Coordinates of C-alpha atoms in Angstrom, one line a residue:
Chain A
M1 CA 83.7 27.5 259.8
K2 CA 81.4 26.0 262.3
R3 CA 77.7 27.8 262.0
P4 CA 76.6 29.6 265.4
V5 CA 74.1 27.7 267.1
S6 CA 71.1 30.0 268.7
F7 CA 69.3 28.6 271.6
N8 CA 65.6 28.8 270.8
P9 CA 63.3 28.5 273.4
L10 CA 60.6 27.5 271.1
W11 CA 62.2 24.0 271.7
V12 CA 61.9 24.1 276.3
F13 CA 58.3 25.6 274.9
F14 CA 57.3 21.9 273.0
I15 CA 59.2 19.7 275.7
V16 CA 57.0 21.8 278.6
I17 CA 53.5 20.8 276.0
F18 CA 54.8 17.7 275.9
A19 CA 54.8 16.9 279.9
L20 CA 51.0 18.3 280.0
P21 CA 48.4 15.8 278.8
P22 CA 49.2 13.2 281.3
L23 CA 48.0 16.1 283.8
L24 CA 44.8 17.3 281.7
D25 CA 41.7 15.5 281.5
P26 CA 40.7 15.0 277.4
Y27 CA 38.3 17.7 277.4
W28 CA 42.3 20.0 277.3
V29 CA 43.8 17.7 275.8
D30 CA 41.4 17.5 272.8
V31 CA 41.7 22.1 272.9
L32 CA 45.6 20.9 272.8
N33 CA 44.2 19.1 270.2
N34 CA 42.8 22.2 268.4
V35 CA 45.8 24.6 269.0
G36 CA 47.8 22.0 267.1
L37 CA 46.1 21.6 264.4
Y38 CA 45.6 25.5 264.3
A39 CA 48.8 25.8 265.0
I40 CA 50.3 23.4 261.8
L41 CA 48.0 25.3 259.6
G42 CA 48.9 29.2 260.2
I43 CA 52.2 28.0 259.6
S44 CA 51.4 26.9 256.1
L45 CA 49.4 30.1 256.1
N46 CA 52.2 32.1 257.2
L47 CA 54.7 31.0 254.2
I48 CA 52.1 32.8 251.7
V49 CA 51.0 35.4 253.4
G50 CA 54.2 36.3 255.9
H51 CA 56.4 35.1 254.4
T52 CA 55.6 35.9 250.2
G53 CA 53.5 38.4 251.0
L54 CA 50.4 37.4 249.5
F55 CA 47.0 38.1 251.0
N56 CA 44.9 34.5 251.2
L57 CA 41.5 34.0 252.6
G58 CA 40.9 31.4 251.7
H59 CA 43.6 29.0 253.1
A60 CA 40.0 26.6 254.0
A61 CA 39.4 25.4 251.2
F62 CA 42.8 23.8 250.5
Y63 CA 42.3 22.3 254.0
A64 CA 38.8 21.0 253.3
I65 CA 40.2 19.7 249.4
G66 CA 42.3 17.3 251.9
A67 CA 40.4 16.3 254.4
Y68 CA 38.1 15.2 251.2
T69 CA 40.5 14.0 249.5
S70 CA 41.7 11.3 252.5
A71 CA 38.1 11.0 253.6
I72 CA 36.6 9.4 250.2
L73 CA 39.3 7.4 249.8
N74 CA 39.6 6.0 253.4
T75 CA 35.8 5.4 253.2
K76 CA 35.1 4.4 249.7
Y77 CA 38.1 2.4 248.9
H78 CA 39.6 1.4 252.6
M79 CA 42.6 2.6 251.5
P80 CA 44.7 3.2 255.3
I81 CA 43.9 6.7 256.4
L82 CA 48.0 7.8 257.2
S83 CA 48.5 6.2 253.8
I84 CA 47.1 8.6 251.8
L85 CA 48.3 11.4 254.3
P86 CA 50.7 12.7 250.9
L87 CA 48.2 12.0 248.4
S88 CA 45.9 14.5 250.1
G89 CA 48.8 16.9 250.2
F90 CA 48.9 15.8 246.6
T91 CA 46.4 16.9 245.5
A92 CA 45.6 19.8 247.1
G93 CA 49.1 21.2 246.2
L94 CA 47.3 20.1 242.6
F95 CA 44.5 22.3 243.6
A96 CA 46.5 24.8 243.7
F97 CA 48.8 25.3 241.1
M98 CA 46.1 24.7 239.3
V99 CA 43.6 26.9 240.0
M100 CA 46.2 29.8 241.5
R101 CA 48.2 29.6 237.5
P102 CA 46.0 31.7 235.5
I103 CA 45.3 34.6 238.4
I104 CA 49.3 34.6 240.7
H105 CA 50.0 38.5 238.8
L106 CA 46.8 39.8 241.1
R107 CA 47.7 42.2 243.2
G108 CA 46.4 42.8 246.3
D109 CA 43.3 43.0 247.3
Y110 CA 42.2 41.0 244.0
L111 CA 44.0 38.1 245.1
C112 CA 42.5 38.9 248.5
I113 CA 38.7 38.5 247.5
V114 CA 39.9 35.7 244.6
T115 CA 40.9 33.6 247.3
I116 CA 38.3 34.2 249.2
G117 CA 35.8 33.4 245.9
V118 CA 37.0 29.7 245.5
G119 CA 36.9 29.0 249.1
E120 CA 33.6 29.7 248.3
I121 CA 33.3 27.9 245.1
V122 CA 35.3 24.9 247.1
R123 CA 32.4 25.4 250.0
I124 CA 29.3 25.3 247.7
A125 CA 30.9 23.1 245.4
L126 CA 30.4 20.6 248.6
V127 CA 27.6 21.3 249.3
N128 CA 25.5 20.6 246.6
N129 CA 27.5 17.2 246.4
I130 CA 29.8 18.0 243.0
F131 CA 30.6 14.3 241.3
G132 CA 28.3 12.6 243.9
I133 CA 31.0 12.0 246.1
T134 CA 31.1 14.8 249.1
G135 CA 27.7 13.7 250.4
G136 CA 26.3 16.5 250.2
S137 CA 25.8 19.5 253.6
N138 CA 25.8 15.8 255.9
G139 CA 29.2 15.5 255.0
I140 CA 31.2 11.7 255.0
F141 CA 31.0 9.5 257.9
G142 CA 32.9 7.1 258.9
I143 CA 36.4 8.0 258.4
A144 CA 38.7 5.5 260.3
R145 CA 41.0 5.7 263.7
P146 CA 44.6 6.0 261.9
E147 CA 47.1 2.9 262.7
L148 CA 50.7 3.2 263.1
F149 CA 52.4 -0.3 263.2
G150 CA 49.6 -2.2 264.5
Y151 CA 48.0 0.8 267.1
V152 CA 45.2 2.1 266.8
I153 CA 45.0 6.1 267.8
R154 CA 42.0 6.7 269.8
S155 CA 42.0 8.7 271.9
P156 CA 42.4 13.1 272.4
H157 CA 45.5 11.8 274.3
Q158 CA 46.6 9.6 271.8
F159 CA 45.6 12.3 269.6
F160 CA 47.9 15.0 270.8
Y161 CA 51.1 13.1 270.3
L162 CA 50.0 12.6 266.2
I163 CA 49.5 16.2 266.0
W164 CA 52.1 17.8 268.1
I165 CA 54.8 15.3 266.4
F166 CA 53.4 16.1 263.4
L167 CA 53.5 20.3 264.2
I168 CA 57.5 19.8 265.3
I169 CA 58.1 18.2 261.7
T170 CA 55.8 21.3 260.4
V171 CA 58.4 23.8 261.9
V172 CA 61.3 22.1 261.0
V173 CA 60.5 21.9 257.8
F174 CA 59.2 25.7 257.8
K175 CA 62.3 26.8 259.6
R176 CA 64.7 25.3 257.1
L177 CA 62.8 26.8 254.0
E178 CA 62.5 29.8 255.7
H179 CA 66.2 30.6 255.4
S180 CA 66.5 28.5 252.4
R181 CA 67.3 30.3 249.1
V182 CA 63.6 29.6 248.2
G183 CA 62.6 31.3 251.6
R184 CA 65.3 35.1 250.7
A185 CA 63.5 34.9 247.6
F186 CA 59.7 34.8 248.8
N187 CA 61.2 37.3 252.0
C188 CA 62.4 39.5 248.4
I189 CA 59.2 39.5 247.0
R190 CA 57.1 40.1 249.5
D191 CA 59.6 43.7 250.9
D192 CA 59.7 44.6 246.8
E193 CA 58.2 43.3 244.4
I194 CA 60.3 45.0 241.3
A195 CA 64.0 44.2 243.2
A196 CA 63.0 40.8 243.6
Q197 CA 62.3 40.7 239.8
G198 CA 65.8 43.0 238.9
C199 CA 67.6 40.4 241.0
G200 CA 66.1 38.1 238.7
I201 CA 63.6 36.5 241.0
N202 CA 60.8 35.2 239.0
V203 CA 58.2 36.8 240.9
A204 CA 54.8 34.3 239.3
S205 CA 57.0 30.8 239.3
Y206 CA 57.8 31.7 243.3
K207 CA 54.3 33.5 244.3
L208 CA 53.1 29.3 243.0
T209 CA 55.0 27.5 244.8
A210 CA 54.3 29.5 248.3
F211 CA 50.3 28.9 247.3
V212 CA 52.0 25.2 246.2
I213 CA 53.5 24.0 249.9
G214 CA 51.0 26.4 251.7
A215 CA 48.3 24.5 250.2
T216 CA 50.7 20.6 250.1
W217 CA 50.9 21.2 253.7
A218 CA 47.3 22.3 255.0
G219 CA 46.0 19.3 252.7
M220 CA 47.9 17.1 255.1
T221 CA 46.7 19.0 258.2
G222 CA 43.1 17.9 256.1
N223 CA 43.8 14.3 256.1
I224 CA 44.4 14.4 260.4
F225 CA 41.9 16.6 260.7
A226 CA 39.3 13.9 259.3
T227 CA 40.8 10.7 261.0
K228 CA 40.2 13.2 264.0
M229 CA 36.9 14.1 263.9
T230 CA 36.0 11.0 261.7
I231 CA 33.0 13.1 260.3
I232 CA 33.5 16.2 257.6
S233 CA 31.1 18.7 256.7
P234 CA 31.4 21.5 254.0
E235 CA 30.9 23.9 257.9
S236 CA 34.2 23.2 258.9
F237 CA 35.6 25.0 256.0
S238 CA 33.4 27.6 255.9
F239 CA 34.6 30.9 255.4
W240 CA 35.1 31.5 259.1
E241 CA 37.4 28.9 259.0
S242 CA 39.8 31.0 256.1
V243 CA 39.6 34.2 258.7
I244 CA 40.7 31.9 261.8
M245 CA 44.3 30.7 260.4
F246 CA 44.5 34.4 258.9
T247 CA 43.6 36.2 262.1
I248 CA 46.3 34.0 264.2
V249 CA 49.2 34.9 261.3
I250 CA 48.6 38.1 261.8
L251 CA 48.5 38.6 265.8
G252 CA 51.8 36.2 266.1
G253 CA 53.8 37.5 264.2
A254 CA 53.5 37.7 260.1
G255 CA 56.4 35.8 259.0
S256 CA 57.1 34.4 262.3
I257 CA 56.6 30.6 263.1
E258 CA 57.0 31.5 267.0
G259 CA 54.0 33.9 266.6
T260 CA 51.7 31.6 264.4
I261 CA 51.8 29.6 267.4
I262 CA 50.9 31.7 270.0
G263 CA 48.7 33.2 267.9
A264 CA 46.8 29.8 267.5
F265 CA 46.4 29.2 271.3
L266 CA 44.9 33.0 272.0
I267 CA 42.7 32.1 269.2
I268 CA 41.8 28.9 270.0
G269 CA 42.7 29.1 273.6
L270 CA 40.6 32.4 274.4
P271 CA 37.6 31.5 273.1
E272 CA 37.3 28.6 275.6
I273 CA 38.8 30.7 278.9
F274 CA 35.4 32.9 277.8
R275 CA 33.6 29.9 278.2
D276 CA 31.9 31.3 281.4
L277 CA 31.2 34.7 279.1
S278 CA 28.6 32.0 277.1
S279 CA 27.0 33.6 274.2
A280 CA 28.3 37.1 275.2
R281 CA 32.0 35.5 274.6
M282 CA 32.0 35.8 271.0
L283 CA 31.6 40.2 271.3
V284 CA 34.3 39.9 273.4
F285 CA 36.7 37.7 271.0
G286 CA 36.0 40.9 268.8
L287 CA 37.2 43.7 271.3
A288 CA 39.8 41.7 272.0
M289 CA 41.4 41.1 268.1
V290 CA 40.9 44.5 267.6
I291 CA 42.7 45.1 271.3
M292 CA 45.1 43.0 270.6
M293 CA 46.0 44.7 266.9
I294 CA 45.6 48.3 268.6
L295 CA 48.2 47.1 271.9
R296 CA 50.9 45.3 269.2
P297 CA 50.4 46.2 265.3
R298 CA 53.7 44.0 263.7
G299 CA 51.5 40.7 265.7
L300 CA 52.6 39.5 269.4
I301 CA 56.2 37.6 268.6
P302 CA 56.9 39.5 265.0
P303 CA 60.1 38.2 262.8
K304 CA 63.2 38.3 264.1
L305 CA 64.7 40.6 261.0
R306 CA 67.6 38.4 259.3
S307 CA 71.1 39.2 261.0
Y308 CA 74.3 37.5 258.9
N309 CA 78.0 37.6 260.8
V310 CA 79.9 39.6 257.8
R311 CA 83.0 38.3 259.1
S312 CA 82.5 35.3 258.9
I313 CA 81.2 35.5 255.1
L314 CA 84.6 38.1 254.8
E315 CA 86.8 35.3 255.7
R316 CA 85.2 32.5 253.8
D317 CA 88.1 30.6 251.5
Y318 CA 86.7 31.4 248.3
S319 CA 89.4 29.8 246.7
V320 CA 89.0 27.2 244.5
Chain B
M1 CA 11.1 36.9 227.5
E2 CA 8.6 38.0 229.9
N3 CA 10.6 36.4 232.8
F4 CA 13.0 37.6 231.3
L5 CA 12.4 41.2 232.1
Q6 CA 10.7 40.2 235.4
Q7 CA 14.1 38.7 236.2
L8 CA 16.2 41.4 234.5
L9 CA 14.4 44.1 237.3
N10 CA 14.7 41.9 240.1
G11 CA 19.3 41.9 239.2
L12 CA 18.4 45.7 239.1
S13 CA 17.3 46.2 242.3
L14 CA 19.3 43.6 244.0
G15 CA 22.5 45.2 242.0
G16 CA 21.0 48.4 243.3
I17 CA 21.7 47.3 246.6
Y18 CA 25.0 45.5 246.1
A19 CA 26.1 49.1 244.8
L20 CA 24.3 51.0 247.6
I21 CA 27.0 48.4 249.9
A22 CA 30.3 48.3 247.2
L23 CA 30.2 52.2 247.6
G24 CA 31.0 52.3 251.2
Y25 CA 33.8 49.5 250.2
T26 CA 35.3 51.4 247.4
M27 CA 35.5 54.9 249.8
V28 CA 37.1 53.7 252.2
Y29 CA 39.5 51.9 250.4
G30 CA 39.8 54.8 248.1
V31 CA 41.3 57.1 251.4
L32 CA 43.4 54.0 253.4
K33 CA 43.5 51.2 251.3
L34 CA 41.6 49.2 253.8
I35 CA 39.1 46.5 253.2
N36 CA 36.5 47.4 255.7
F37 CA 35.1 44.2 256.8
A38 CA 33.4 45.5 259.2
H39 CA 30.8 47.5 256.4
G40 CA 28.9 44.2 256.5
D41 CA 27.6 44.6 259.7
L42 CA 27.1 48.4 259.6
F43 CA 24.2 47.0 256.8
T44 CA 22.8 44.7 259.0
I45 CA 22.8 47.6 261.8
G46 CA 20.7 49.2 259.2
A47 CA 18.4 46.1 258.9
Y48 CA 17.8 46.3 262.5
V49 CA 17.5 50.0 262.9
G50 CA 15.0 50.2 260.4
F51 CA 12.8 46.9 262.8
T52 CA 13.2 48.7 265.0
L53 CA 11.4 51.7 263.8
L54 CA 8.7 49.7 262.2
V55 CA 7.7 47.3 264.9
S56 CA 8.9 48.7 268.1
V57 CA 8.3 51.9 267.2
G58 CA 5.3 51.4 264.7
I59 CA 6.7 54.8 262.9
T60 CA 3.4 53.7 260.5
D61 CA 1.1 54.1 262.6
S62 CA 1.4 57.5 263.7
V63 CA 2.9 59.2 260.4
D64 CA 1.5 58.3 256.3
P65 CA 4.2 55.8 254.9
M66 CA 5.9 57.8 252.4
A67 CA 6.8 60.3 255.3
A68 CA 8.0 56.7 257.2
L69 CA 10.1 56.0 254.3
I70 CA 12.0 59.3 254.6
I71 CA 11.8 59.3 258.5
M72 CA 13.2 55.9 259.0
G73 CA 15.7 56.6 256.2
A74 CA 17.2 59.1 257.9
T75 CA 17.6 58.1 261.5
V76 CA 18.7 54.6 259.8
M77 CA 21.7 56.8 257.9
L78 CA 22.2 58.5 260.7
F79 CA 23.0 56.2 263.2
V80 CA 25.0 53.5 260.3
A81 CA 26.6 56.4 260.1
T82 CA 27.6 57.5 264.1
L83 CA 28.6 53.9 264.7
G84 CA 31.3 54.0 261.3
V85 CA 32.9 57.5 262.9
G86 CA 32.9 55.5 265.8
L87 CA 34.8 52.7 264.2
E88 CA 36.8 54.1 262.4
R89 CA 38.7 56.0 266.0
A90 CA 38.4 53.1 267.7
A91 CA 39.2 50.6 265.3
Y92 CA 41.1 52.0 262.2
R93 CA 43.0 55.4 263.3
P94 CA 45.6 53.8 265.7
L95 CA 46.8 51.2 263.0
R96 CA 47.1 54.0 260.3
H97 CA 50.5 53.5 259.8
S98 CA 51.0 50.0 260.6
P99 CA 51.4 47.4 258.2
R100 CA 48.2 47.0 256.6
L101 CA 46.8 43.2 257.1
S102 CA 47.1 44.2 261.0
A103 CA 44.2 46.3 260.1
V104 CA 42.3 43.7 258.1
V105 CA 42.8 42.0 261.6
S106 CA 41.6 44.7 263.0
A107 CA 38.0 45.7 260.8
L108 CA 37.4 41.3 261.1
G109 CA 37.3 41.8 265.1
A110 CA 35.6 45.0 264.2
S111 CA 32.8 42.9 262.2
I112 CA 32.8 39.8 265.2
F113 CA 32.1 42.4 267.2
F114 CA 28.8 44.0 265.8
Q115 CA 28.5 40.4 264.4
N116 CA 27.5 39.4 268.3
A117 CA 26.5 43.1 269.6
V118 CA 23.7 42.7 266.7
M119 CA 22.7 38.7 268.4
L120 CA 22.5 39.9 272.0
I121 CA 20.5 42.2 271.3
Y122 CA 17.7 41.4 269.0
G123 CA 18.0 37.0 269.4
A124 CA 19.8 34.8 267.0
R125 CA 16.5 34.3 264.8
F126 CA 15.0 36.3 262.3
H127 CA 13.1 39.1 261.8
V128 CA 10.6 39.6 260.0
Y129 CA 9.6 43.2 258.0
P130 CA 5.6 43.9 258.9
Q131 CA 4.6 43.8 254.9
G132 CA 2.0 46.3 253.8
L133 CA 4.2 49.2 253.5
F134 CA 4.7 48.1 249.5
T135 CA 3.5 44.5 248.7
K136 CA -0.2 44.6 247.6
S137 CA 0.7 47.9 245.1
T138 CA 2.0 46.5 241.8
L139 CA 2.7 49.0 239.2
S140 CA 2.2 47.7 235.1
L141 CA 3.9 48.9 232.6
F142 CA 3.8 47.1 229.1
G143 CA 2.0 44.4 230.5
L144 CA 4.7 43.5 233.1
Y145 CA 3.2 42.8 236.3
L146 CA 6.3 45.4 238.7
P147 CA 6.0 44.6 242.1
L148 CA 6.3 48.4 243.8
V149 CA 8.8 47.3 246.5
K150 CA 10.9 46.8 243.5
V151 CA 11.4 50.2 241.5
F152 CA 11.1 52.2 244.1
V153 CA 14.4 50.6 245.3
L154 CA 16.1 51.1 242.4
M155 CA 14.9 53.8 242.0
V156 CA 16.6 55.0 245.3
S157 CA 19.6 53.6 244.8
L158 CA 19.9 55.0 241.3
V159 CA 19.4 58.8 243.2
V160 CA 21.7 58.5 245.8
M161 CA 24.2 57.2 243.5
T162 CA 23.9 60.1 241.1
L163 CA 24.4 62.9 244.1
L164 CA 27.2 60.3 245.0
Y165 CA 28.4 61.3 241.6
F166 CA 28.1 64.5 241.5
F167 CA 29.1 65.1 245.1
I168 CA 32.4 63.4 244.4
Q169 CA 33.0 65.2 241.2
K170 CA 31.8 68.8 241.8
T171 CA 32.0 69.5 245.5
L172 CA 35.5 70.6 247.0
T173 CA 34.5 67.8 249.5
G174 CA 34.5 65.4 247.2
A175 CA 37.9 67.1 245.5
A176 CA 39.2 67.3 249.1
I177 CA 38.1 62.7 248.9
R178 CA 39.4 62.6 245.4
A179 CA 42.9 64.5 246.4
V180 CA 43.4 62.1 249.9
A181 CA 42.7 58.7 248.1
I182 CA 45.7 59.6 245.2
D183 CA 48.2 60.6 248.5
H184 CA 47.7 61.9 251.7
N185 CA 50.8 63.2 252.4
A186 CA 50.4 65.7 248.6
A187 CA 46.7 66.3 250.1
R188 CA 48.2 67.4 253.5
L189 CA 50.5 70.2 251.9
V190 CA 48.4 71.9 250.0
G191 CA 46.0 72.2 253.1
I192 CA 43.5 69.7 253.0
N193 CA 42.8 68.2 256.9
V194 CA 43.1 64.3 256.2
D195 CA 41.9 63.2 259.0
K196 CA 38.0 64.8 258.3
V197 CA 38.5 63.7 254.7
V198 CA 38.7 60.3 256.7
T199 CA 35.6 61.0 258.7
I200 CA 33.7 62.3 256.0
V201 CA 34.0 58.9 254.3
F202 CA 33.2 57.2 257.0
V203 CA 30.2 59.2 257.3
V204 CA 28.8 58.3 253.8
G205 CA 30.0 55.1 253.5
P206 CA 28.5 53.3 255.9
A207 CA 25.5 56.1 255.5
L208 CA 25.0 54.4 251.8
G209 CA 25.3 51.3 253.9
G210 CA 22.5 51.0 256.7
L211 CA 20.1 52.8 253.3
A212 CA 21.4 49.0 252.0
G213 CA 20.5 47.2 254.7
L214 CA 17.1 49.9 254.8
M215 CA 16.2 48.7 251.7
V216 CA 16.7 44.6 252.0
G217 CA 14.4 44.9 254.4
L218 CA 12.0 46.3 252.5
L219 CA 12.6 44.7 249.8
Y220 CA 13.0 40.3 250.8
G221 CA 10.8 40.9 254.3
Q222 CA 13.5 38.7 256.3
I223 CA 16.5 39.7 258.5
T224 CA 19.3 38.2 259.9
F225 CA 22.3 38.6 262.6
T226 CA 24.2 36.9 259.9
M227 CA 23.2 38.2 256.8
G228 CA 26.2 41.2 256.7
W229 CA 28.7 38.6 255.5
L230 CA 27.3 37.3 252.9
Y231 CA 25.9 40.8 251.1
G232 CA 29.4 42.3 252.6
L233 CA 31.0 39.9 250.6
K234 CA 29.2 39.8 247.2
A235 CA 29.3 43.9 247.5
F236 CA 33.2 43.7 248.2
T237 CA 33.6 41.0 245.0
A238 CA 31.2 44.3 242.9
A239 CA 33.8 46.9 244.3
I240 CA 36.8 44.7 242.8
L241 CA 34.6 43.7 239.6
G242 CA 33.8 47.9 238.7
G243 CA 38.1 47.7 240.0
I244 CA 38.3 49.3 243.9
G245 CA 38.6 52.5 245.1
N246 CA 36.4 53.8 241.4
I247 CA 33.3 54.9 242.9
P248 CA 31.0 54.4 239.1
G249 CA 33.1 51.3 239.4
A250 CA 31.6 49.7 242.6
M251 CA 28.0 51.1 241.2
L252 CA 28.6 49.1 237.9
G253 CA 29.6 46.2 239.5
G254 CA 27.0 45.9 242.0
I255 CA 24.5 46.2 239.1
I256 CA 26.4 43.7 237.1
L257 CA 26.8 41.6 239.8
G258 CA 22.9 41.5 240.5
I259 CA 21.3 40.7 237.4
I260 CA 24.3 38.0 236.7
E261 CA 22.7 36.6 240.2
S262 CA 19.6 37.0 239.7
M263 CA 20.4 35.4 236.0
A264 CA 22.0 32.7 237.2
S265 CA 19.4 31.7 240.0
A266 CA 16.7 32.0 237.3
Y267 CA 17.8 29.6 234.6
L268 CA 20.9 28.0 236.3
S269 CA 20.3 26.4 239.2
I270 CA 19.9 28.9 242.5
A271 CA 21.6 26.4 244.1
W272 CA 25.1 27.5 242.4
K273 CA 24.4 31.4 241.7
D274 CA 26.9 32.3 244.5
A275 CA 29.7 29.9 242.8
V276 CA 28.3 31.3 239.5
T277 CA 28.9 35.4 240.6
F278 CA 32.7 34.3 242.2
V279 CA 33.5 32.3 238.5
V280 CA 32.9 34.7 236.8
L281 CA 34.8 37.9 239.2
I282 CA 37.4 35.1 238.6
L283 CA 37.2 35.4 234.9
I284 CA 37.0 38.9 234.4
L285 CA 39.7 39.2 236.3
T286 CA 42.2 36.8 234.4
I287 CA 41.3 38.9 231.6
R288 CA 41.1 42.1 233.1
P289 CA 43.7 42.4 236.4
T290 CA 42.2 45.7 237.5
G291 CA 38.4 45.1 237.4
I292 CA 36.6 46.5 234.5
L293 CA 36.9 50.2 235.3
G294 CA 40.2 50.0 236.9
E295 CA 43.0 52.0 235.8
R296 CA 45.7 50.8 235.3
I297 CA 48.5 51.7 237.8
A298 CA 51.9 52.5 236.3
E299 CA 54.1 50.5 238.6
K300 CA 57.4 52.5 239.6
V301 CA 60.5 51.2 239.8

């Protein structure tokens, strides 16, 4: 049986984007880099909010754990920054597991306030220089630039390729996940938790899995953020960051990877375009959020419903 | 012991403020199942309207302090309630039948809008409430030094909460609000105008929030355009702590949170006080997943 090959305009979009940097000045390339980072964060949060239907407004905490793990290991123990990438993800994932395990059964808005609380606790702990290793409100500076095959990545143009290649890997991984048994289980939990339970899905365990995968990915993004900035401080991981990630997911279309990428362009790009309005730009930004939600309540690109070719399933040869 | 009682009063007056804001969250949640993230900013606007009346209008020059307070309270409540109704019409009503999280993003957008509107009008720096209305006066009770303003704030919040409790429990409008909170369609079937009830909720909730803003100005003296989010977050925590959608729960949650916070800053560490409140919240929710007074809703099968 052949799988139907569907063409996704997303890949054309990626080819166009990859041709752009040589034409742009470093400032706009850096904007694109931020868009890429937030798109990755958005996709990782999308798994939790969009696919599993869990209300998470504290994603910045996992992002922070990843970034600080990288920064501490790099500046104190001089480990090459990109080699810590898996470890940053692991630490963030482990943190998510330990924190969320006792409270994963909370429903809807109760879970929301707890994730906000976790985000705030992490931020306050970082500001208060917990264990004497986070550098308090000044943060950590002097994080090394990444080195790939003896080639040091420095300029925004070089970072562009690092970030966007990571974004493509993210898209591929999360697309596969979305269409796997696990992905279907997540969706089932989102649509009807009791029905999911009835189908034999271990709801608590899958919810926790969604959190751990999302957090792991945010942790790895934290690593790239740390090396891009070379300096990190608790300010970069405030509640506001979580709000931005959440808005990207919902505005783009909860449950849709394409939508999340468009959402990242709008949320990171719009304030840049409104730059001329100077101090009024956030006012316009807030208004734009309300208007966009009213015009497209399901997001800019709502996820497509799953479709299966019934005939091919019926005609499948089940004989052993 | 004396210090403890002093801290208890601090906690109670702060808790009264949290409770007033939390009531706005919990009432809106009750009827719309929406977390009104812009509520914290309505609270800020209340504080700034009070500031305008005190400084720009100079209300204390023309009338005596007690009358000035009443006029200020009434104006602030009226103004913020109008904004609340407008907010619901513009940002929430079009999204009433959309996915719940879309309305949350709309609320976050409204919050950013209000916050920046205040910043553009009043500027980004701190504003200080003129002291002199209360500062000099203290009450002496059982050898304790009680600043009058704290007692006053606590009294006002208790009176307002009692009135609200009777409004919700004993009047016909209150019964309609409770009915809509249970089931929109069933309420409509028995002839309740759901839109009107939602409007009433968006009058009462923001009015209480605005009043709380005015009281923060009087109590702490310093206001800034970003203060809404921290107070809003604490009050939302209080609402969840008591069991969201539950009005006595919000009152209880607010008072408990205020006491925890002032005790934590007095006996543990000021730098960690916000973290302590969230840790307590998480611990309580681990034991009681729907808050202290939240009823365990039977899940439909």
